Amino acid sequence: MTTKTALITGAARRIGAGIARDLHDYGMNVIIHYHTSDSDAQALCSELNEVRPDSAITVKKDLRDVDGYSELARSVMSFKGNLDVLINNASMFYPTPVTRTTPDQWMDIVGTNMKAPYFLIQTLQPYLNKSRGCVINITDIYGDVPLSEHSVYSASKAGLIMLTRSLAHELAPDIRVNAISPGAILWPDDIEVDHQTKVLNNTLAGRAGSTQDITTTVRFLIESDFITAQVINVDGGRLV
Ligand SMILES: NC(=O)c1ccc[n+]([C@@H]2O[C@H](COP(=O)([O-])OP(=O)(O)OC[C@H]3O[C@@H](n4cnc5c(N)ncnc54)[C@H](OP(=O)(O)O)[C@@H]3O)[C@@H](O)[C@H]2O)c1
């Protein structure tokens, strides 16, 4: 049987790196996509290849530039010749108060969080079709409820949630498309302690999640052949 191959976008650091490590641990070959985190991506790739030679590669790409997606697909397919799982994890997150948002910021956030997953799926669809593969879009609970002064980010994730359902419909039955909406998992570097406390006080689990809470759900969705068009909140009960 061919070993499965997964492409994880934004996988050099944080949650994406956790997903890449976990899928590798699960026995898959992994393609670690990154944009600016060269040294983190190379270090992760070496770490995984030390465990199993020739089981990981890196691909560098600014996902806002959809013109280069055919070249990205060539790199992906020249690795092992198959693609079974696409995890759209790469994301841009920063405030956009409506009085100050620029068109470039809109293009940045919507381009990375919504347009890129759509055109990556379009480009890779023939290969995912062949493997009867699956797509997992990493969205956000703030795609369901707005985050103050982050309207562009919230709208981009809401759009990705709708793309998940629409494309599950359009690509069935060969490709399953699902999404995971994390709550508080890893705080951004510049987050204030007061804000963290407020978020955790509104989370039934009383704690932030961990990368493992996400990777467990990723594996579940990969294994669950009868689940498509679903969005699973992994948020410790934040939205109740
Ligand atoms: N962290 C949380 O608690 C949390 C909560 C809710 C939802 N989420 C969602 O979970 C996912 C992972 O979260 P995270 O906090 O680990 O993400 P993150 O650190 O904010 O971003 C992940 C990666 O996205 C890549 N990226 C950003 N813009 C890109 C572009 N234009 N082209 C290519 N790559 C780009 C970056 O790669 P480089 O570093 O290589 O530039 C970055 O390392 C995201 O989709 C996020 O929205 C996270």
PDB file of C-alpha atoms and ligand atoms in Angstrom:
ATOM      1  CA  MET A   1       0.000   0.000   0.000  1.00  0.00           C
ATOM      2  CA  THR A   2       1.285   3.526  -0.843  1.00  0.00           C
ATOM      3  CA  THR A   3       2.197   5.581   2.196  1.00  0.00           C
ATOM      4  CA  LYS A   4      -0.131   8.563   2.471  1.00  0.00           C
ATOM      5  CA  THR A   5       1.230  12.065   1.888  1.00  0.00           C
ATOM      6  CA  ALA A   6      -0.029  15.262   3.531  1.00  0.00           C
ATOM      7  CA  LEU A   7       0.599  18.894   2.641  1.00  0.00           C
ATOM      8  CA  ILE A   8       0.284  21.220   5.628  1.00  0.00           C
ATOM      9  CA  THR A   9       0.406  24.964   4.930  1.00  0.00           C
ATOM     10  CA  GLY A  10       2.095  27.276   7.429  1.00  0.00           C
ATOM     11  CA  ALA A  11       3.733  24.266   9.057  1.00  0.00           C
ATOM     12  CA  ALA A  12       7.110  25.603  10.179  1.00  0.00           C
ATOM     13  CA  ARG A  13       5.901  26.723  13.612  1.00  0.00           C
ATOM     14  CA  ARG A  14       3.155  26.545  16.219  1.00  0.00           C
ATOM     15  CA  ILE A  15      -0.037  24.591  15.383  1.00  0.00           C
ATOM     16  CA  GLY A  16       0.993  23.762  11.796  1.00  0.00           C
ATOM     17  CA  ALA A  17       4.289  22.236  12.971  1.00  0.00           C
ATOM     18  CA  GLY A  18       2.353  20.222  15.561  1.00  0.00           C
ATOM     19  CA  ILE A  19       0.079  18.846  12.840  1.00  0.00           C
ATOM     20  CA  ALA A  20       3.074  17.968  10.617  1.00  0.00           C
ATOM     21  CA  ARG A  21       4.833  16.155  13.496  1.00  0.00           C
ATOM     22  CA  ASP A  22       1.696  14.268  14.459  1.00  0.00           C
ATOM     23  CA  LEU A  23       0.850  13.136  10.905  1.00  0.00           C
ATOM     24  CA  HIS A  24       4.455  12.024  10.466  1.00  0.00           C
ATOM     25  CA  ASP A  25       4.227  10.112  13.717  1.00  0.00           C
ATOM     26  CA  TYR A  26       1.064   8.551  12.287  1.00  0.00           C
ATOM     27  CA  GLY A  27       3.189   7.150   9.425  1.00  0.00           C
ATOM     28  CA  MET A  28       2.514   9.709   6.705  1.00  0.00           C
ATOM     29  CA  ASN A  29       4.969  11.531   4.466  1.00  0.00           C
ATOM     30  CA  VAL A  30       4.694  15.264   5.081  1.00  0.00           C
ATOM     31  CA  ILE A  31       5.211  18.357   2.978  1.00  0.00           C
ATOM     32  CA  ILE A  32       5.987  21.292   5.247  1.00  0.00           C
ATOM     33  CA  HIS A  33       4.855  24.481   3.546  1.00  0.00           C
ATOM     34  CA  TYR A  34       6.193  27.774   4.900  1.00  0.00           C
ATOM     35  CA  HIS A  35       6.662  31.376   3.829  1.00  0.00           C
ATOM     36  CA  THR A  36       9.170  33.294   5.995  1.00  0.00           C
ATOM     37  CA  SER A  37      10.183  30.770   8.694  1.00  0.00           C
ATOM     38  CA  ASP A  38      13.040  29.158   6.719  1.00  0.00           C
ATOM     39  CA  SER A  39      15.155  27.929   9.636  1.00  0.00           C
ATOM     40  CA  ASP A  40      12.195  26.520  11.612  1.00  0.00           C
ATOM     41  CA  ALA A  41      10.945  24.699   8.500  1.00  0.00           C
ATOM     42  CA  GLN A  42      14.383  23.219   7.717  1.00  0.00           C
ATOM     43  CA  ALA A  43      14.899  22.157  11.352  1.00  0.00           C
ATOM     44  CA  LEU A  44      11.514  20.399  11.475  1.00  0.00           C
ATOM     45  CA  CYS A  45      12.167  18.702   8.136  1.00  0.00           C
ATOM     46  CA  SER A  46      15.585  17.405   9.302  1.00  0.00           C
ATOM     47  CA  GLU A  47      14.063  16.199  12.585  1.00  0.00           C
ATOM     48  CA  LEU A  48      11.417  14.165  10.721  1.00  0.00           C
ATOM     49  CA  ASN A  49      13.864  12.781   8.136  1.00  0.00           C
ATOM     50  CA  GLU A  50      16.106  11.588  10.957  1.00  0.00           C
ATOM     51  CA  VAL A  51      13.205   9.498  12.241  1.00  0.00           C
ATOM     52  CA  ARG A  52      12.388   8.151   8.734  1.00  0.00           C
ATOM     53  CA  PRO A  53      14.669   9.045   5.817  1.00  0.00           C
ATOM     54  CA  ASP A  54      13.019  10.736   2.835  1.00  0.00           C
ATOM     55  CA  SER A  55       9.687  11.195   4.617  1.00  0.00           C
ATOM     56  CA  ALA A  56       9.518  15.025   4.675  1.00  0.00           C
ATOM     57  CA  ILE A  57      10.268  17.980   2.423  1.00  0.00           C
ATOM     58  CA  THR A  58       9.737  21.731   2.654  1.00  0.00           C
ATOM     59  CA  VAL A  59       8.118  24.042   0.112  1.00  0.00           C
ATOM     60  CA  LYS A  60       8.374  27.810   0.380  1.00  0.00           C
ATOM     61  CA  LYS A  61       5.586  30.001  -0.990  1.00  0.00           C
ATOM     62  CA  ASP A  62       3.777  33.248  -0.293  1.00  0.00           C
ATOM     63  CA  LEU A  63       0.223  31.946  -0.607  1.00  0.00           C
ATOM     64  CA  ARG A  64      -1.135  35.382  -1.536  1.00  0.00           C
ATOM     65  CA  ASP A  65       0.440  34.838  -4.988  1.00  0.00           C
ATOM     66  CA  VAL A  66      -1.932  32.308  -6.547  1.00  0.00           C
ATOM     67  CA  ASP A  67      -0.105  32.532  -9.894  1.00  0.00           C
ATOM     68  CA  GLY A  68       2.620  30.251  -8.571  1.00  0.00           C
ATOM     69  CA  TYR A  69       0.296  27.446  -7.491  1.00  0.00           C
ATOM     70  CA  SER A  70       1.021  25.184 -10.491  1.00  0.00           C
ATOM     71  CA  GLU A  71       4.703  25.248  -9.587  1.00  0.00           C
ATOM     72  CA  LEU A  72       3.790  24.456  -5.973  1.00  0.00           C
ATOM     73  CA  ALA A  73       1.721  21.496  -7.201  1.00  0.00           C
ATOM     74  CA  ARG A  74       4.696  20.252  -9.242  1.00  0.00           C
ATOM     75  CA  SER A  75       6.927  20.334  -6.143  1.00  0.00           C
ATOM     76  CA  VAL A  76       4.254  18.552  -4.103  1.00  0.00           C
ATOM     77  CA  MET A  77       3.714  15.801  -6.681  1.00  0.00           C
ATOM     78  CA  SER A  78       7.410  15.312  -7.440  1.00  0.00           C
ATOM     79  CA  PHE A  79       7.963  14.246  -3.808  1.00  0.00           C
ATOM     80  CA  LYS A  80       6.112  10.912  -3.704  1.00  0.00           C
ATOM     81  CA  GLY A  81       3.704  11.123  -6.657  1.00  0.00           C
ATOM     82  CA  ASN A  82       0.616  11.103  -4.429  1.00  0.00           C
ATOM     83  CA  LEU A  83      -1.277  13.586  -2.269  1.00  0.00           C
ATOM     84  CA  ASP A  84      -3.883  12.315   0.194  1.00  0.00           C
ATOM     85  CA  VAL A  85      -4.427  15.109   2.708  1.00  0.00           C
ATOM     86  CA  LEU A  86      -4.368  18.902   2.382  1.00  0.00           C
ATOM     87  CA  ILE A  87      -4.429  20.906   5.609  1.00  0.00           C
ATOM     88  CA  ASN A  88      -5.109  24.611   4.984  1.00  0.00           C
ATOM     89  CA  ASN A  89      -3.568  25.976   8.184  1.00  0.00           C
ATOM     90  CA  ALA A  90      -1.600  29.095   7.123  1.00  0.00           C
ATOM     91  CA  SER A  91      -3.241  32.259   8.331  1.00  0.00           C
ATOM     92  CA  MET A  92      -2.819  35.968   8.906  1.00  0.00           C
ATOM     93  CA  PHE A  93      -4.180  37.475  12.122  1.00  0.00           C
ATOM     94  CA  TYR A  94      -4.016  41.134  13.103  1.00  0.00           C
ATOM     95  CA  PRO A  95      -6.497  43.844  14.079  1.00  0.00           C
ATOM     96  CA  THR A  96      -8.251  45.890  11.415  1.00  0.00           C
ATOM     97  CA  PRO A  97     -10.297  48.663  13.117  1.00  0.00           C
ATOM     98  CA  VAL A  98     -12.725  49.721  10.412  1.00  0.00           C
ATOM     99  CA  THR A  99     -11.677  53.390  10.529  1.00  0.00           C
ATOM    100  CA  ARG A 100      -8.072  52.514   9.656  1.00  0.00           C
ATOM    101  CA  THR A 101      -8.141  49.352   7.514  1.00  0.00           C
ATOM    102  CA  THR A 102      -6.374  49.662   4.169  1.00  0.00           C
ATOM    103  CA  PRO A 103      -7.221  47.761   0.969  1.00  0.00           C
ATOM    104  CA  ASP A 104      -3.791  46.085   1.199  1.00  0.00           C
ATOM    105  CA  GLN A 105      -4.623  44.722   4.674  1.00  0.00           C
ATOM    106  CA  TRP A 106      -7.919  43.379   3.322  1.00  0.00           C
ATOM    107  CA  MET A 107      -6.047  41.658   0.461  1.00  0.00           C
ATOM    108  CA  ASP A 108      -3.431  40.269   2.882  1.00  0.00           C
ATOM    109  CA  ILE A 109      -5.891  38.674   5.272  1.00  0.00           C
ATOM    110  CA  VAL A 110      -8.586  37.564   2.830  1.00  0.00           C
ATOM    111  CA  GLY A 111      -5.899  36.476   0.346  1.00  0.00           C
ATOM    112  CA  THR A 112      -4.164  34.246   2.882  1.00  0.00           C
ATOM    113  CA  ASN A 113      -7.120  32.948   4.886  1.00  0.00           C
ATOM    114  CA  MET A 114      -9.820  32.432   2.261  1.00  0.00           C
ATOM    115  CA  LYS A 115      -8.581  32.880  -1.304  1.00  0.00           C
ATOM    116  CA  ALA A 116      -5.457  30.735  -0.848  1.00  0.00           C
ATOM    117  CA  PRO A 117      -7.291  27.644   0.521  1.00  0.00           C
ATOM    118  CA  TYR A 118      -9.820  27.905  -2.336  1.00  0.00           C
ATOM    119  CA  PHE A 119      -7.223  28.068  -5.127  1.00  0.00           C
ATOM    120  CA  LEU A 120      -4.988  25.472  -3.466  1.00  0.00           C
ATOM    121  CA  ILE A 121      -7.939  23.087  -3.431  1.00  0.00           C
ATOM    122  CA  GLN A 122      -8.651  23.958  -7.077  1.00  0.00           C
ATOM    123  CA  THR A 123      -5.021  23.326  -8.088  1.00  0.00           C
ATOM    124  CA  LEU A 124      -4.604  20.101  -6.113  1.00  0.00           C
ATOM    125  CA  GLN A 125      -8.079  18.705  -6.785  1.00  0.00           C
ATOM    126  CA  PRO A 126      -6.997  16.278  -9.583  1.00  0.00           C
ATOM    127  CA  TYR A 127      -4.467  14.620  -7.251  1.00  0.00           C
ATOM    128  CA  LEU A 128      -6.808  14.519  -4.237  1.00  0.00           C
ATOM    129  CA  ASN A 129      -9.465  13.104  -6.514  1.00  0.00           C
ATOM    130  CA  LYS A 130      -7.142  10.310  -7.604  1.00  0.00           C
ATOM    131  CA  SER A 131      -6.290   9.374  -4.006  1.00  0.00           C
ATOM    132  CA  ARG A 132      -9.885   9.897  -2.779  1.00  0.00           C
ATOM    133  CA  GLY A 133      -8.282  12.260  -0.341  1.00  0.00           C
ATOM    134  CA  CYS A 134      -9.464  14.853   2.125  1.00  0.00           C
ATOM    135  CA  VAL A 135      -9.091  18.540   2.914  1.00  0.00           C
ATOM    136  CA  ILE A 136      -9.139  20.009   6.408  1.00  0.00           C
ATOM    137  CA  ASN A 137      -9.475  23.785   6.642  1.00  0.00           C
ATOM    138  CA  ILE A 138      -8.343  25.324   9.917  1.00  0.00           C
ATOM    139  CA  THR A 139     -10.843  28.065  10.592  1.00  0.00           C
ATOM    140  CA  ASP A 140     -11.652  29.825  13.906  1.00  0.00           C
ATOM    141  CA  ILE A 141     -14.575  30.225  16.291  1.00  0.00           C
ATOM    142  CA  TYR A 142     -14.283  33.910  15.354  1.00  0.00           C
ATOM    143  CA  GLY A 143     -15.658  32.893  11.969  1.00  0.00           C
ATOM    144  CA  ASP A 144     -18.913  32.208  13.861  1.00  0.00           C
ATOM    145  CA  VAL A 145     -18.901  35.098  16.328  1.00  0.00           C
ATOM    146  CA  PRO A 146     -17.034  38.332  15.625  1.00  0.00           C
ATOM    147  CA  LEU A 147     -13.834  39.331  17.388  1.00  0.00           C
ATOM    148  CA  SER A 148     -13.759  43.050  18.188  1.00  0.00           C
ATOM    149  CA  GLU A 149     -11.676  45.110  15.722  1.00  0.00           C
ATOM    150  CA  HIS A 150     -10.884  41.986  13.679  1.00  0.00           C
ATOM    151  CA  SER A 151     -13.759  42.175  11.192  1.00  0.00           C
ATOM    152  CA  VAL A 152     -11.603  41.293   8.182  1.00  0.00           C
ATOM    153  CA  TYR A 153     -10.089  38.266   9.945  1.00  0.00           C
ATOM    154  CA  SER A 154     -13.510  37.120  11.224  1.00  0.00           C
ATOM    155  CA  ALA A 155     -15.037  37.528   7.749  1.00  0.00           C
ATOM    156  CA  SER A 156     -12.155  35.599   6.134  1.00  0.00           C
ATOM    157  CA  LYS A 157     -12.694  32.656   8.504  1.00  0.00           C
ATOM    158  CA  ALA A 158     -16.491  32.821   8.059  1.00  0.00           C
ATOM    159  CA  GLY A 159     -15.827  32.642   4.326  1.00  0.00           C
ATOM    160  CA  LEU A 160     -13.560  29.633   4.811  1.00  0.00           C
ATOM    161  CA  ILE A 161     -16.306  27.893   6.798  1.00  0.00           C
ATOM    162  CA  MET A 162     -18.738  28.427   3.919  1.00  0.00           C
ATOM    163  CA  LEU A 163     -16.135  27.286   1.376  1.00  0.00           C
ATOM    164  CA  THR A 164     -15.744  24.112   3.434  1.00  0.00           C
ATOM    165  CA  ARG A 165     -19.435  23.273   3.115  1.00  0.00           C
ATOM    166  CA  SER A 166     -19.742  24.402  -0.523  1.00  0.00           C
ATOM    167  CA  LEU A 167     -16.668  22.540  -1.729  1.00  0.00           C
ATOM    168  CA  ALA A 168     -17.587  19.395   0.214  1.00  0.00           C
ATOM    169  CA  HIS A 169     -20.747  19.438  -1.862  1.00  0.00           C
ATOM    170  CA  GLU A 170     -19.000  20.183  -5.137  1.00  0.00           C
ATOM    171  CA  LEU A 171     -16.129  17.707  -4.755  1.00  0.00           C
ATOM    172  CA  ALA A 172     -18.115  14.763  -3.359  1.00  0.00           C
ATOM    173  CA  PRO A 173     -17.926  11.846  -3.341  1.00  0.00           C
ATOM    174  CA  ASP A 174     -14.202  11.604  -4.113  1.00  0.00           C
ATOM    175  CA  ILE A 175     -12.850  14.344  -1.855  1.00  0.00           C
ATOM    176  CA  ARG A 176     -14.085  15.022   1.669  1.00  0.00           C
ATOM    177  CA  VAL A 177     -13.812  18.601   2.920  1.00  0.00           C
ATOM    178  CA  ASN A 178     -14.098  19.416   6.637  1.00  0.00           C
ATOM    179  CA  ALA A 179     -12.969  22.188   8.970  1.00  0.00           C
ATOM    180  CA  ILE A 180     -11.694  22.580  12.504  1.00  0.00           C
ATOM    181  CA  SER A 181     -12.506  25.815  14.348  1.00  0.00           C
ATOM    182  CA  PRO A 182     -10.069  26.278  17.231  1.00  0.00           C
ATOM    183  CA  GLY A 183     -10.794  28.447  20.247  1.00  0.00           C
ATOM    184  CA  ALA A 184      -7.857  29.635  22.369  1.00  0.00           C
ATOM    185  CA  ILE A 185      -5.000  27.209  21.644  1.00  0.00           C
ATOM    186  CA  LEU A 186      -1.705  29.124  21.393  1.00  0.00           C
ATOM    187  CA  TRP A 187      -1.761  32.800  22.307  1.00  0.00           C
ATOM    188  CA  PRO A 188      -0.255  35.304  19.879  1.00  0.00           C
ATOM    189  CA  ASP A 189       3.054  36.735  21.238  1.00  0.00           C
ATOM    190  CA  ASP A 190       1.612  40.187  21.982  1.00  0.00           C
ATOM    191  CA  ILE A 191      -1.578  39.169  23.827  1.00  0.00           C
ATOM    192  CA  GLU A 192      -2.334  40.861  27.174  1.00  0.00           C
ATOM    193  CA  VAL A 193      -2.736  38.762  30.346  1.00  0.00           C
ATOM    194  CA  ASP A 194      -6.096  40.433  31.113  1.00  0.00           C
ATOM    195  CA  HIS A 195      -7.423  39.336  27.749  1.00  0.00           C
ATOM    196  CA  GLN A 196      -6.216  35.756  28.351  1.00  0.00           C
ATOM    197  CA  THR A 197      -7.989  35.692  31.734  1.00  0.00           C
ATOM    198  CA  LYS A 198     -11.217  37.006  30.192  1.00  0.00           C
ATOM    199  CA  VAL A 199     -11.140  34.366  27.450  1.00  0.00           C
ATOM    200  CA  LEU A 200     -10.444  31.519  29.882  1.00  0.00           C
ATOM    201  CA  ASN A 201     -13.236  32.701  32.220  1.00  0.00           C
ATOM    202  CA  ASN A 202     -15.586  32.261  29.264  1.00  0.00           C
ATOM    203  CA  THR A 203     -14.301  28.791  28.377  1.00  0.00           C
ATOM    204  CA  LEU A 204     -16.141  25.855  29.973  1.00  0.00           C
ATOM    205  CA  ALA A 205     -12.942  23.778  30.098  1.00  0.00           C
ATOM    206  CA  GLY A 206     -11.300  26.548  32.163  1.00  0.00           C
ATOM    207  CA  ARG A 207      -8.050  26.271  30.223  1.00  0.00           C
ATOM    208  CA  ALA A 208      -6.538  27.028  26.859  1.00  0.00           C
ATOM    209  CA  GLY A 209      -6.362  24.139  24.426  1.00  0.00           C
ATOM    210  CA  SER A 210      -3.145  22.536  23.231  1.00  0.00           C
ATOM    211  CA  THR A 211      -1.805  21.690  19.803  1.00  0.00           C
ATOM    212  CA  GLN A 212      -2.625  18.078  20.655  1.00  0.00           C
ATOM    213  CA  ASP A 213      -6.323  18.989  20.932  1.00  0.00           C
ATOM    214  CA  ILE A 214      -6.107  20.029  17.277  1.00  0.00           C
ATOM    215  CA  THR A 215      -3.994  17.093  16.067  1.00  0.00           C
ATOM    216  CA  THR A 216      -6.369  14.563  17.668  1.00  0.00           C
ATOM    217  CA  THR A 217      -9.218  16.118  15.679  1.00  0.00           C
ATOM    218  CA  VAL A 218      -7.162  16.182  12.474  1.00  0.00           C
ATOM    219  CA  ARG A 219      -6.516  12.429  12.775  1.00  0.00           C
ATOM    220  CA  PHE A 220     -10.181  11.784  13.572  1.00  0.00           C
ATOM    221  CA  LEU A 221     -11.275  13.610  10.414  1.00  0.00           C
ATOM    222  CA  ILE A 222      -8.692  11.846   8.250  1.00  0.00           C
ATOM    223  CA  GLU A 223      -9.861   8.453   9.517  1.00  0.00           C
ATOM    224  CA  SER A 224     -13.599   9.182   9.350  1.00  0.00           C
ATOM    225  CA  ASP A 225     -14.543   8.262   5.787  1.00  0.00           C
ATOM    226  CA  PHE A 226     -18.238   9.048   6.314  1.00  0.00           C
ATOM    227  CA  ILE A 227     -17.722  12.595   7.588  1.00  0.00           C
ATOM    228  CA  THR A 228     -17.704  15.516   5.161  1.00  0.00           C
ATOM    229  CA  ALA A 229     -18.934  19.140   5.099  1.00  0.00           C
ATOM    230  CA  GLN A 230     -18.536  19.416   8.880  1.00  0.00           C
ATOM    231  CA  VAL A 231     -16.992  22.109  11.039  1.00  0.00           C
ATOM    232  CA  ILE A 232     -15.805  20.917  14.454  1.00  0.00           C
ATOM    233  CA  ASN A 233     -15.255  23.527  17.159  1.00  0.00           C
ATOM    234  CA  VAL A 234     -12.250  22.618  19.307  1.00  0.00           C
ATOM    235  CA  ASP A 235     -12.729  25.400  21.808  1.00  0.00           C
ATOM    236  CA  GLY A 236     -13.273  23.936  25.278  1.00  0.00           C
ATOM    237  CA  GLY A 237     -16.903  25.033  25.165  1.00  0.00           C
ATOM    238  CA  ARG A 238     -16.180  28.679  24.483  1.00  0.00           C
ATOM    239  CA  LEU A 239     -19.225  29.373  22.363  1.00  0.00           C
ATOM    240  CA  VAL A 240     -21.886  28.021  24.730  1.00  0.00           C
TER     241      VAL A 240
HETATM  242  N1  LIG B   1      -3.384  29.937  17.821  1.00  0.00           N
HETATM  243  C1  LIG B   1      -4.678  29.813  18.200  1.00  0.00           C
HETATM  244  O1  LIG B   1      -4.993  29.743  19.402  1.00  0.00           O
HETATM  245  C2  LIG B   1      -5.745  29.761  17.153  1.00  0.00           C
HETATM  246  C3  LIG B   1      -7.064  30.071  17.517  1.00  0.00           C
HETATM  247  C4  LIG B   1      -8.050  30.017  16.553  1.00  0.00           C
HETATM  248  C5  LIG B   1      -7.739  29.661  15.248  1.00  0.00           C
HETATM  249  N2  LIG B   1      -6.454  29.373  14.927  1.00  0.00           N
HETATM  250  C6  LIG B   1      -6.152  28.985  13.541  1.00  0.00           C
HETATM  251  O2  LIG B   1      -5.283  27.865  13.569  1.00  0.00           O
HETATM  252  C7  LIG B   1      -4.302  27.961  12.524  1.00  0.00           C
HETATM  253  C8  LIG B   1      -2.902  27.897  13.128  1.00  0.00           C
HETATM  254  O3  LIG B   1      -2.783  28.903  14.129  1.00  0.00           O
HETATM  255  P1  LIG B   1      -1.359  29.514  14.512  1.00  0.00           P
HETATM  256  O4  LIG B   1      -1.610  30.458  15.625  1.00  0.00           O
HETATM  257  O5  LIG B   1      -0.371  28.404  14.673  1.00  0.00           O
HETATM  258  O6  LIG B   1      -1.051  30.321  13.153  1.00  0.00           O
HETATM  259  P2  LIG B   1       0.002  31.490  12.923  1.00  0.00           P
HETATM  260  O7  LIG B   1       1.202  31.246  13.755  1.00  0.00           O
HETATM  261  O8  LIG B   1      -0.685  32.815  13.062  1.00  0.00           O
HETATM  262  O9  LIG B   1       0.314  31.323  11.350  1.00  0.00           O
HETATM  263  C9  LIG B   1       0.721  30.067  10.810  1.00  0.00           C
HETATM  264  C10 LIG B   1       1.628  30.282   9.630  1.00  0.00           C
HETATM  265  O10 LIG B   1       0.929  30.883   8.548  1.00  0.00           O
HETATM  266  C11 LIG B   1       1.924  31.260   7.626  1.00  0.00           C
HETATM  267  N3  LIG B   1       1.479  32.339   6.749  1.00  0.00           N
HETATM  268  C12 LIG B   1       0.934  33.535   7.097  1.00  0.00           C
HETATM  269  N4  LIG B   1       0.728  34.276   5.992  1.00  0.00           N
HETATM  270  C13 LIG B   1       1.149  33.533   4.926  1.00  0.00           C
HETATM  271  C14 LIG B   1       1.209  33.767   3.525  1.00  0.00           C
HETATM  272  N5  LIG B   1       0.781  34.892   2.965  1.00  0.00           N
HETATM  273  N6  LIG B   1       1.707  32.785   2.744  1.00  0.00           N
HETATM  274  C15 LIG B   1       2.138  31.649   3.283  1.00  0.00           C
HETATM  275  N7  LIG B   1       2.121  31.361   4.605  1.00  0.00           N
HETATM  276  C16 LIG B   1       1.637  32.310   5.410  1.00  0.00           C
HETATM  277  C17 LIG B   1       3.149  31.701   8.446  1.00  0.00           C
HETATM  278  O11 LIG B   1       4.269  31.024   7.872  1.00  0.00           O
HETATM  279  P3  LIG B   1       5.790  31.589   8.027  1.00  0.00           P
HETATM  280  O12 LIG B   1       6.039  31.653   9.514  1.00  0.00           O
HETATM  281  O13 LIG B   1       6.623  30.579   7.325  1.00  0.00           O
HETATM  282  O14 LIG B   1       5.821  32.940   7.367  1.00  0.00           O
HETATM  283  C18 LIG B   1       2.796  31.221   9.858  1.00  0.00           C
HETATM  284  O15 LIG B   1       3.850  30.570  10.526  1.00  0.00           O
HETATM  285  C19 LIG B   1      -4.598  29.264  11.796  1.00  0.00           C
HETATM  286  O16 LIG B   1      -5.397  29.004  10.665  1.00  0.00           O
HETATM  287  C20 LIG B   1      -5.375  30.083  12.811  1.00  0.00           C
HETATM  288  O17 LIG B   1      -6.257  31.025  12.213  1.00  0.00           O
HETATM  289  C21 LIG B   1      -5.448  29.433  15.848  1.00  0.00           C
END
